[in-house]
Coordinates of N, CA and C in Angstrom, one line a residue:
M1 N -24.1 -5.1 -7.8 CA -24.6 -4.9 -6.4 C -24.4 -6.4 -5.7
P2 N -23.8 -6.1 -4.6 CA -23.5 -7.3 -3.7 C -24.8 -8.2 -3.4
K3 N -24.7 -9.3 -3.4 CA -26.0 -10.2 -3.0 C -25.6 -11.1 -1.8
T4 N -26.7 -11.2 -1.1 CA -26.7 -12.0 0.2 C -26.7 -13.7 -0.1
P5 N -26.4 -14.5 0.9 CA -26.5 -15.9 0.5 C -27.8 -16.2 0.0
A6 N -29.1 -15.5 0.3 CA -30.3 -15.9 -0.2 C -30.6 -15.1 -1.5
N7 N -29.6 -14.6 -2.1 CA -29.6 -14.1 -3.4 C -30.6 -12.8 -3.4
R8 N -30.6 -12.0 -2.2 CA -31.4 -10.8 -2.4 C -30.3 -9.6 -2.6
I9 N -30.6 -8.6 -3.3 CA -30.0 -7.5 -3.8 C -29.8 -6.6 -2.5
I10 N -28.6 -6.2 -2.1 CA -28.4 -5.3 -1.1 C -28.2 -4.0 -1.9
S11 N -28.8 -3.0 -1.2 CA -28.5 -1.4 -1.9 C -27.5 -0.9 -0.8
T12 N -26.3 -0.3 -1.5 CA -25.5 0.4 -0.6 C -25.6 1.9 -1.0
A13 N -25.2 2.8 -0.2 CA -24.9 4.2 -0.9 C -23.7 4.7 -0.7
L14 N -22.6 3.7 -0.6 CA -21.3 4.3 -0.6 C -20.9 4.9 -2.0
K15 N -20.6 6.1 -2.0 CA -20.4 6.6 -3.4 C -18.9 7.4 -3.1
I16 N -17.9 7.2 -4.0 CA -16.6 7.6 -3.9 C -16.8 9.0 -4.7
T17 N -16.4 10.1 -4.0 CA -16.7 11.6 -4.4 C -15.5 12.2 -5.0
E18 N -14.2 11.6 -4.4 CA -12.8 12.1 -4.9 C -11.9 10.8 -5.2
P19 N -11.1 10.7 -6.1 CA -11.0 11.8 -7.1 C -11.9 12.1 -8.1
K20 N -12.2 13.3 -8.6 CA -12.9 13.6 -9.4 C -12.5 13.5 -10.8
E21 N -13.5 13.4 -11.8 CA -13.2 13.1 -13.3 C -11.9 14.0 -13.6
K22 N -10.9 13.3 -14.3 CA -9.8 13.9 -14.8 C -8.8 14.6 -13.8
A23 N -8.9 14.2 -12.7 CA -8.0 14.8 -11.6 C -6.6 14.4 -11.8
Q24 N -5.8 15.0 -11.4 CA -4.2 14.9 -11.9 C -3.7 14.3 -10.5
W25 N -3.3 13.2 -10.2 CA -2.6 12.7 -9.1 C -1.3 12.3 -9.2
D26 N -0.2 13.0 -8.3 CA 1.2 12.6 -8.3 C 1.1 11.7 -7.1
L27 N 1.3 10.3 -7.5 CA 1.3 9.4 -6.3 C 2.6 9.6 -5.3
S28 N 3.5 10.3 -5.6 CA 4.5 10.5 -4.9 C 4.3 11.4 -3.6
Q29 N 3.2 12.3 -3.8 CA 2.6 13.2 -2.7 C 1.4 12.4 -2.3
T30 N 0.9 13.2 -1.0 CA -0.4 12.6 -0.5 C -1.7 13.1 -1.3
N31 N -2.5 12.0 -1.6 CA -3.7 12.2 -2.2 C -4.8 11.7 -1.5
T32 N -6.1 12.6 -1.4 CA -7.1 12.0 -0.6 C -8.2 11.4 -1.3
I33 N -8.8 10.2 -1.0 CA -9.8 9.6 -1.5 C -11.0 9.7 -0.7
K34 N -12.2 10.4 -1.1 CA -13.5 10.8 -0.2 C -14.5 9.8 -0.6
W35 N -15.4 9.6 0.4 CA -16.6 9.0 -0.1 C -17.7 9.4 1.0
D36 N -19.0 9.2 0.4 CA -20.2 9.4 1.3 C -20.6 7.9 1.6
H37 N -21.2 8.1 2.7 CA -21.8 6.7 3.1 C -23.0 6.7 4.0
V38 N -23.8 5.8 4.1 CA -24.8 5.6 5.1 C -24.9 4.6 6.1
D39 N -25.7 4.4 7.0 CA -25.6 3.5 8.0 C -25.6 2.2 7.5
S40 N -26.2 1.7 6.6 CA -26.4 0.3 6.0 C -25.1 -0.2 5.2
D41 N -24.2 0.8 5.0 CA -23.2 0.4 4.4 C -22.2 -0.5 5.2
P42 N -21.3 -1.4 4.7 CA -20.5 -2.2 5.7 C -19.5 -1.5 6.7
E43 N -19.1 -1.9 7.7 CA -18.1 -1.3 8.6 C -16.8 -0.9 8.1
T44 N -16.5 -1.9 7.3 CA -15.1 -1.6 6.6 C -15.4 -2.2 5.0
F45 N -14.3 -1.5 4.2 CA -14.4 -2.2 2.9 C -12.8 -2.1 2.2
Q46 N -12.5 -2.7 1.2 CA -11.3 -2.7 0.6 C -11.2 -1.5 -0.4
L47 N -10.1 -0.7 -0.5 CA -9.8 0.3 -1.7 C -8.8 -0.3 -2.5
V48 N -9.2 -0.1 -3.8 CA -8.2 -0.6 -4.7 C -8.1 0.2 -6.0
L49 N -6.8 0.4 -6.4 CA -6.6 1.5 -7.5 C -6.6 0.8 -8.6
V50 N -7.3 1.1 -9.8 CA -7.4 0.2 -11.0 C -7.1 1.0 -12.3
N51 N -6.2 0.3 -13.1 CA -5.9 1.1 -14.1 C -6.4 0.4 -15.3
H52 N -7.6 1.1 -16.0 CA -8.2 0.5 -17.0 C -7.4 0.6 -18.5
K53 N -6.3 0.1 -18.5 CA -5.5 0.1 -19.8 C -6.1 -0.7 -20.7
T54 N -5.5 -0.4 -22.0 CA -5.9 -1.3 -23.1 C -5.3 -3.0 -22.8
G55 N -6.0 -3.7 -23.2 CA -5.6 -5.0 -22.9 C -6.1 -5.7 -21.6
G56 N -6.8 -4.8 -20.7 CA -7.5 -5.3 -19.4 C -7.1 -4.3 -18.3
E57 N -7.8 -4.8 -17.3 CA -7.5 -4.1 -16.0 C -6.5 -4.6 -15.1
E58 N -5.7 -3.6 -14.6 CA -4.5 -4.1 -13.6 C -5.0 -3.3 -12.3
S59 N -5.1 -4.1 -11.3 CA -5.6 -3.8 -9.9 C -4.6 -3.7 -8.9
F60 N -4.4 -2.7 -8.0 CA -3.5 -2.6 -6.8 C -4.3 -2.3 -5.7
T61 N -4.2 -3.3 -4.7 CA -4.9 -2.9 -3.4 C -4.1 -1.9 -2.8
I62 N -5.0 -0.9 -2.3 CA -4.4 0.1 -1.6 C -4.5 -0.2 0.1
E63 N -5.8 -0.7 0.5 CA -5.8 -1.1 1.9 C -6.9 -1.8 1.9
D64 N -7.0 -3.1 2.7 CA -7.9 -4.2 2.9 C -9.1 -3.9 3.9
K65 N -8.8 -3.1 4.8 CA -10.0 -2.7 5.8 C -9.8 -1.4 6.2
V66 N -10.7 -0.6 5.3 CA -10.8 0.8 5.5 C -12.1 1.0 6.3
K67 N -12.0 1.9 7.3 CA -13.2 2.1 8.2 C -14.0 3.2 7.5
T68 N -15.4 2.6 6.9 CA -16.3 3.3 6.1 C -16.7 4.8 7.0
S69 N -16.9 4.8 8.2 CA -17.3 5.9 8.9 C -16.1 7.1 8.9
D70 N -14.7 6.7 8.3 CA -14.1 7.7 8.3 C -14.1 8.7 7.4
G71 N -14.7 8.4 6.1 CA -15.1 9.2 5.0 C -14.0 9.5 4.1
E72 N -12.7 9.2 4.3 CA -11.6 9.5 3.3 C -10.2 8.8 4.0
Y73 N -9.5 8.7 2.8 CA -8.3 7.9 3.0 C -7.2 8.6 2.5
K74 N -6.1 8.8 3.1 CA -4.9 9.5 2.5 C -3.9 8.4 2.0
L75 N -3.8 8.7 0.7 CA -2.9 7.7 0.1 C -1.5 8.4 -0.2
T76 N -0.6 7.9 0.1 CA 0.9 8.6 0.3 C 1.9 7.6 -0.5
N77 N 2.7 7.9 -1.4 CA 3.8 7.2 -1.8 C 3.4 6.0 -2.5
F78 N 2.6 6.0 -3.3 CA 1.8 4.7 -3.8 C 2.6 4.4 -5.2
V79 N 2.9 3.3 -5.6 CA 3.8 2.9 -6.8 C 2.8 2.4 -7.9
A80 N 2.6 3.1 -9.0 CA 1.8 2.8 -10.2 C 2.2 3.4 -11.3
A81 N 2.5 3.1 -12.5 CA 2.6 3.7 -13.7 C 1.8 4.9 -13.9
P82 N 2.4 6.1 -14.5 CA 1.5 7.1 -14.8 C 0.6 6.6 -16.0
G83 N -0.7 7.3 -16.1 CA -1.6 6.9 -17.1 C -2.8 7.7 -17.0
S84 N -3.7 7.7 -17.9 CA -4.9 8.5 -17.9 C -6.2 7.6 -17.5
T85 N -6.1 6.3 -17.3 CA -7.3 5.5 -17.2 C -7.5 4.9 -15.8
Y86 N -7.1 5.7 -14.8 CA -7.3 5.1 -13.3 C -8.6 5.4 -12.7
S87 N -9.1 4.5 -11.9 CA -10.2 4.8 -11.1 C -9.9 4.1 -9.6
I88 N -10.7 4.6 -8.6 CA -10.7 3.8 -7.3 C -11.8 3.1 -7.1
K89 N -11.8 1.8 -6.8 CA -12.9 0.9 -6.6 C -12.8 0.5 -5.1
A90 N -14.3 0.4 -4.5 CA -14.2 -0.1 -3.2 C -15.1 -1.4 -3.3
Y91 N -14.7 -2.3 -2.3 CA -15.1 -3.8 -2.5 C -15.6 -4.0 -1.0
G92 N -16.7 -4.5 -0.7 CA -17.3 -4.9 0.3 C -16.5 -6.3 0.6
T93 N -16.2 -6.5 1.8 CA -15.5 -7.9 2.4 C -16.3 -8.5 3.5
E94 N -17.5 -8.2 3.7 CA -18.3 -9.1 4.5 C -19.1 -10.0 3.8
K95 N -19.5 -11.1 4.7 CA -20.2 -12.2 3.9 C -21.6 -11.7 3.4
T96 N -22.2 -10.6 4.0 CA -23.6 -10.2 3.6 C -23.3 -8.8 2.5
N97 N -22.1 -8.4 2.5 CA -22.1 -7.2 1.8 C -20.6 -7.2 1.0
N98 N -20.6 -7.9 -0.1 CA -19.4 -8.1 -0.8 C -19.5 -7.8 -2.2
G99 N -18.4 -7.9 -2.7 CA -18.3 -7.4 -4.2 C -18.2 -5.9 -4.3
Q100 N -18.1 -5.4 -5.7 CA -18.0 -3.8 -5.8 C -19.2 -3.2 -5.3
L101 N -18.6 -2.0 -4.4 CA -19.6 -1.1 -3.9 C -19.7 0.1 -4.5
A102 N -18.6 0.6 -5.0 CA -18.4 2.0 -5.7 C -17.3 2.0 -6.6
E103 N -17.4 2.9 -7.4 CA -16.2 3.1 -8.2 C -16.1 4.8 -8.4
S104 N -14.9 5.4 -8.4 CA -14.7 6.9 -8.4 C -14.7 7.1 -10.0
Q105 N -14.6 8.5 -10.3 CA -14.6 8.6 -11.6 C -13.2 8.6 -12.3
T106 N -13.0 8.5 -13.6 CA -11.8 8.1 -14.0 C -10.7 9.4 -13.9
F107 N -9.4 9.1 -13.5 CA -8.6 10.3 -13.3 C -7.2 9.8 -13.8
N108 N -6.3 10.8 -13.8 CA -4.9 10.7 -14.4 C -3.9 10.6 -13.4
V109 N -2.8 9.7 -13.3 CA -1.8 9.4 -12.6 C -0.5 10.0 -13.3
T110 N 0.1 11.2 -12.8 CA 0.8 11.9 -13.4 C 2.3 11.5 -13.3
K111 N 2.4 10.9 -11.8 CA 3.7 10.5 -11.4 C 3.6 9.2 -10.4
S112 N 4.4 8.3 -10.4 CA 4.3 7.3 -9.7 C 5.1 7.5 -8.3
G113 N 4.7 7.0 -7.2 CA 5.7 7.0 -5.9 C 6.9 6.2 -6.1
V114 N 7.5 6.0 -5.1 CA 8.9 5.6 -5.1 C 8.9 4.1 -4.3
A115 N 9.1 3.1 -4.8 CA 9.2 1.6 -3.9 C 10.2 1.7 -2.9
A116 N 9.6 1.3 -1.7 CA 10.5 1.1 -0.5 C 11.6 0.1 -0.8
T117 N 12.8 0.6 -0.4 CA 14.1 -0.2 -0.6 C 14.7 -0.6 0.7
T118 N 15.1 -1.5 0.9 CA 16.0 -2.0 1.9 C 17.4 -2.1 1.7
T119 N 18.2 -1.6 2.4 CA 19.6 -1.4 2.2 C 20.3 -2.0 3.3
T120 N 21.2 -2.7 3.0 CA 22.1 -3.4 4.1 C 23.7 -2.8 4.1
G121 N 24.2 -2.5 4.9 CA 25.5 -1.9 5.0 C 26.4 -2.9 5.6
T122 N 27.7 -2.6 5.1 CA 28.7 -3.4 5.8 C 29.8 -2.3 6.2
A123 N 30.3 -2.7 7.2 CA 31.5 -1.7 7.8 C 32.8 -2.5 8.0
T124 N 33.8 -2.0 7.5 CA 35.3 -2.4 7.6 C 36.0 -1.7 8.8
A125 N 36.8 -2.2 9.5 CA 37.5 -1.6 10.5 C 38.8 -1.0 10.0
K126 N 39.1 0.0 10.0 CA 40.7 0.4 9.7 C 41.3 1.1 10.9
P127 N 42.5 1.0 10.9 CA 43.1 1.3 12.2 C 43.4 2.6 12.2
T128 N 43.4 3.4 13.2 CA 43.6 4.9 13.3 C 44.8 5.2 14.1
S129 N 45.0 6.3 14.0 CA 46.2 6.8 14.8 C 46.4 6.3 16.1
S130 N 45.1 6.1 16.9 CA 45.2 5.9 18.1 C 45.1 4.3 18.3
G131 N 45.1 3.6 17.1 CA 45.0 2.1 17.2 C 43.7 1.4 17.5
T132 N 42.8 2.3 17.7 CA 41.4 1.8 17.7 C 40.7 1.8 16.3
P133 N 39.8 0.7 16.0 CA 39.1 0.8 14.8 C 38.2 1.7 14.6
A134 N 38.1 2.2 13.2 CA 36.9 3.3 13.0 C 36.2 2.6 12.0
S135 N 35.0 2.9 11.8 CA 34.1 2.3 10.8 C 34.3 3.1 9.5
S136 N 34.3 2.4 8.4 CA 34.7 3.3 7.0 C 33.2 3.6 6.5
S137 N 32.4 3.0 7.0 CA 30.9 3.2 6.5 C 30.3 4.3 7.1
G138 N 31.1 5.0 8.2 CA 30.5 6.3 8.9 C 29.4 5.9 9.8
A139 N 28.9 4.6 9.9 CA 27.8 4.3 10.9 C 28.4 3.6 12.1
S140 N 27.7 3.9 13.1 CA 28.1 3.5 14.3 C 28.0 1.9 14.5
P141 N 28.7 1.2 15.3 CA 28.8 -0.2 15.1 C 27.3 -0.8 15.6
S142 N 26.4 -0.1 16.3 CA 25.1 -0.7 16.3 C 24.3 -0.6 15.4
E143 N 24.4 0.4 14.2 CA 23.9 0.3 13.1 C 24.4 -0.6 12.1
T144 N 25.5 -1.2 12.1 CA 26.0 -2.0 11.3 C 26.2 -3.5 11.9
S145 N 25.8 -3.7 12.9 CA 25.9 -5.1 13.6 C 25.0 -6.0 12.8
N146 N 25.4 -7.3 12.9 CA 24.5 -8.4 12.3 C 24.9 -9.6 13.5
A147 N 24.2 -10.6 13.0 CA 24.2 -12.0 13.9 C 25.6 -12.2 14.1
A148 N 26.4 -12.3 13.0 CA 27.9 -12.6 13.1 C 28.5 -11.8 14.1
T149 N 28.5 -10.5 14.2 CA 29.2 -9.6 15.2 C 28.5 -10.0 16.6
A150 N 27.2 -10.2 16.4 CA 26.7 -10.5 18.0 C 27.4 -11.7 18.5
L151 N 27.7 -12.7 17.7 CA 28.3 -13.8 18.2 C 29.8 -13.7 18.3
G152 N 30.5 -12.4 18.0 CA 31.9 -12.4 18.2 C 32.7 -12.8 17.1
V153 N 31.7 -13.1 15.7 CA 32.4 -13.9 14.6 C 32.6 -12.6 13.6
T154 N 33.6 -12.4 13.2 CA 33.6 -11.4 12.1 C 34.7 -11.8 11.0
F155 N 34.1 -12.5 9.9 CA 35.1 -12.8 8.9 C 34.6 -12.6 7.6
G156 N 34.3 -11.2 7.2 CA 34.0 -10.8 6.0 C 32.5 -11.2 5.4
V157 N 32.4 -11.6 4.3 CA 31.3 -12.1 3.6 C 30.6 -13.2 4.2
A158 N 31.5 -14.1 4.7 CA 31.1 -15.5 5.1 C 30.5 -15.2 6.8
G159 N 30.8 -14.2 7.3 CA 30.4 -13.8 8.6 C 29.1 -14.1 9.0
P160 N 27.9 -13.6 8.2 CA 26.5 -13.7 8.2 C 26.1 -15.3 8.0
L161 N 26.9 -15.9 7.0 CA 26.3 -17.2 6.8 C 26.9 -18.2 8.1
A162 N 27.9 -17.9 8.5 CA 28.6 -18.6 9.7 C 27.7 -18.4 10.9
A163 N 27.1 -17.1 11.1 CA 26.3 -16.9 12.3 C 24.8 -17.6 12.1
V164 N 24.5 -17.7 11.0 CA 23.1 -18.3 10.9 C 23.4 -19.8 11.1
F165 N 24.4 -20.4 10.5 CA 24.8 -21.8 10.9 C 25.0 -22.0 12.4
A166 N 25.5 -21.2 13.0 CA 26.0 -21.2 14.4 C 24.6 -21.1 15.2
L167 N 23.7 -20.2 14.7 CA 22.3 -20.3 15.4 C 21.5 -21.4 15.2
L168 N 21.6 -22.0 13.9 CA 20.8 -23.4 13.6 C 21.3 -24.6 14.5
F169 N 22.6 -24.5 14.6 CA 23.2 -25.7 15.1 C 23.6 -25.8 16.6

């Protein structure tokens, strides 16, 4: 239980009610974390996914400032390895109400979400029968522009580097 600076114990009533014991969660889909609360609970708290695997806990922050009054949180496309030893923990983040507030029952993660990726594309101009360039990537020039083309400089791989130096000097 959290303690105040005067080392008084504060009783919280925050209770994570979902996920239930042995629930099956596919983290590539939307899953709902639910909790009950009372007025004396903190306004916000941190939600953490914890894998109680052999060799120690592995924690993944879900959200730093969840509104207690919301009573639920929708978790979508979260990346964590499949396993059967997961729980959700709630941590207080206020000076007078910090530390672990609640923990869900143990549940299973059957599938991980997909990590977000950033892709960058390049386009090369190829002459067409009309003599005007066409993009080989199929993207419009506005979708493939970069700092080099914004400065009117286009020379392959060195273009972005030249643009950076041009902007710095």
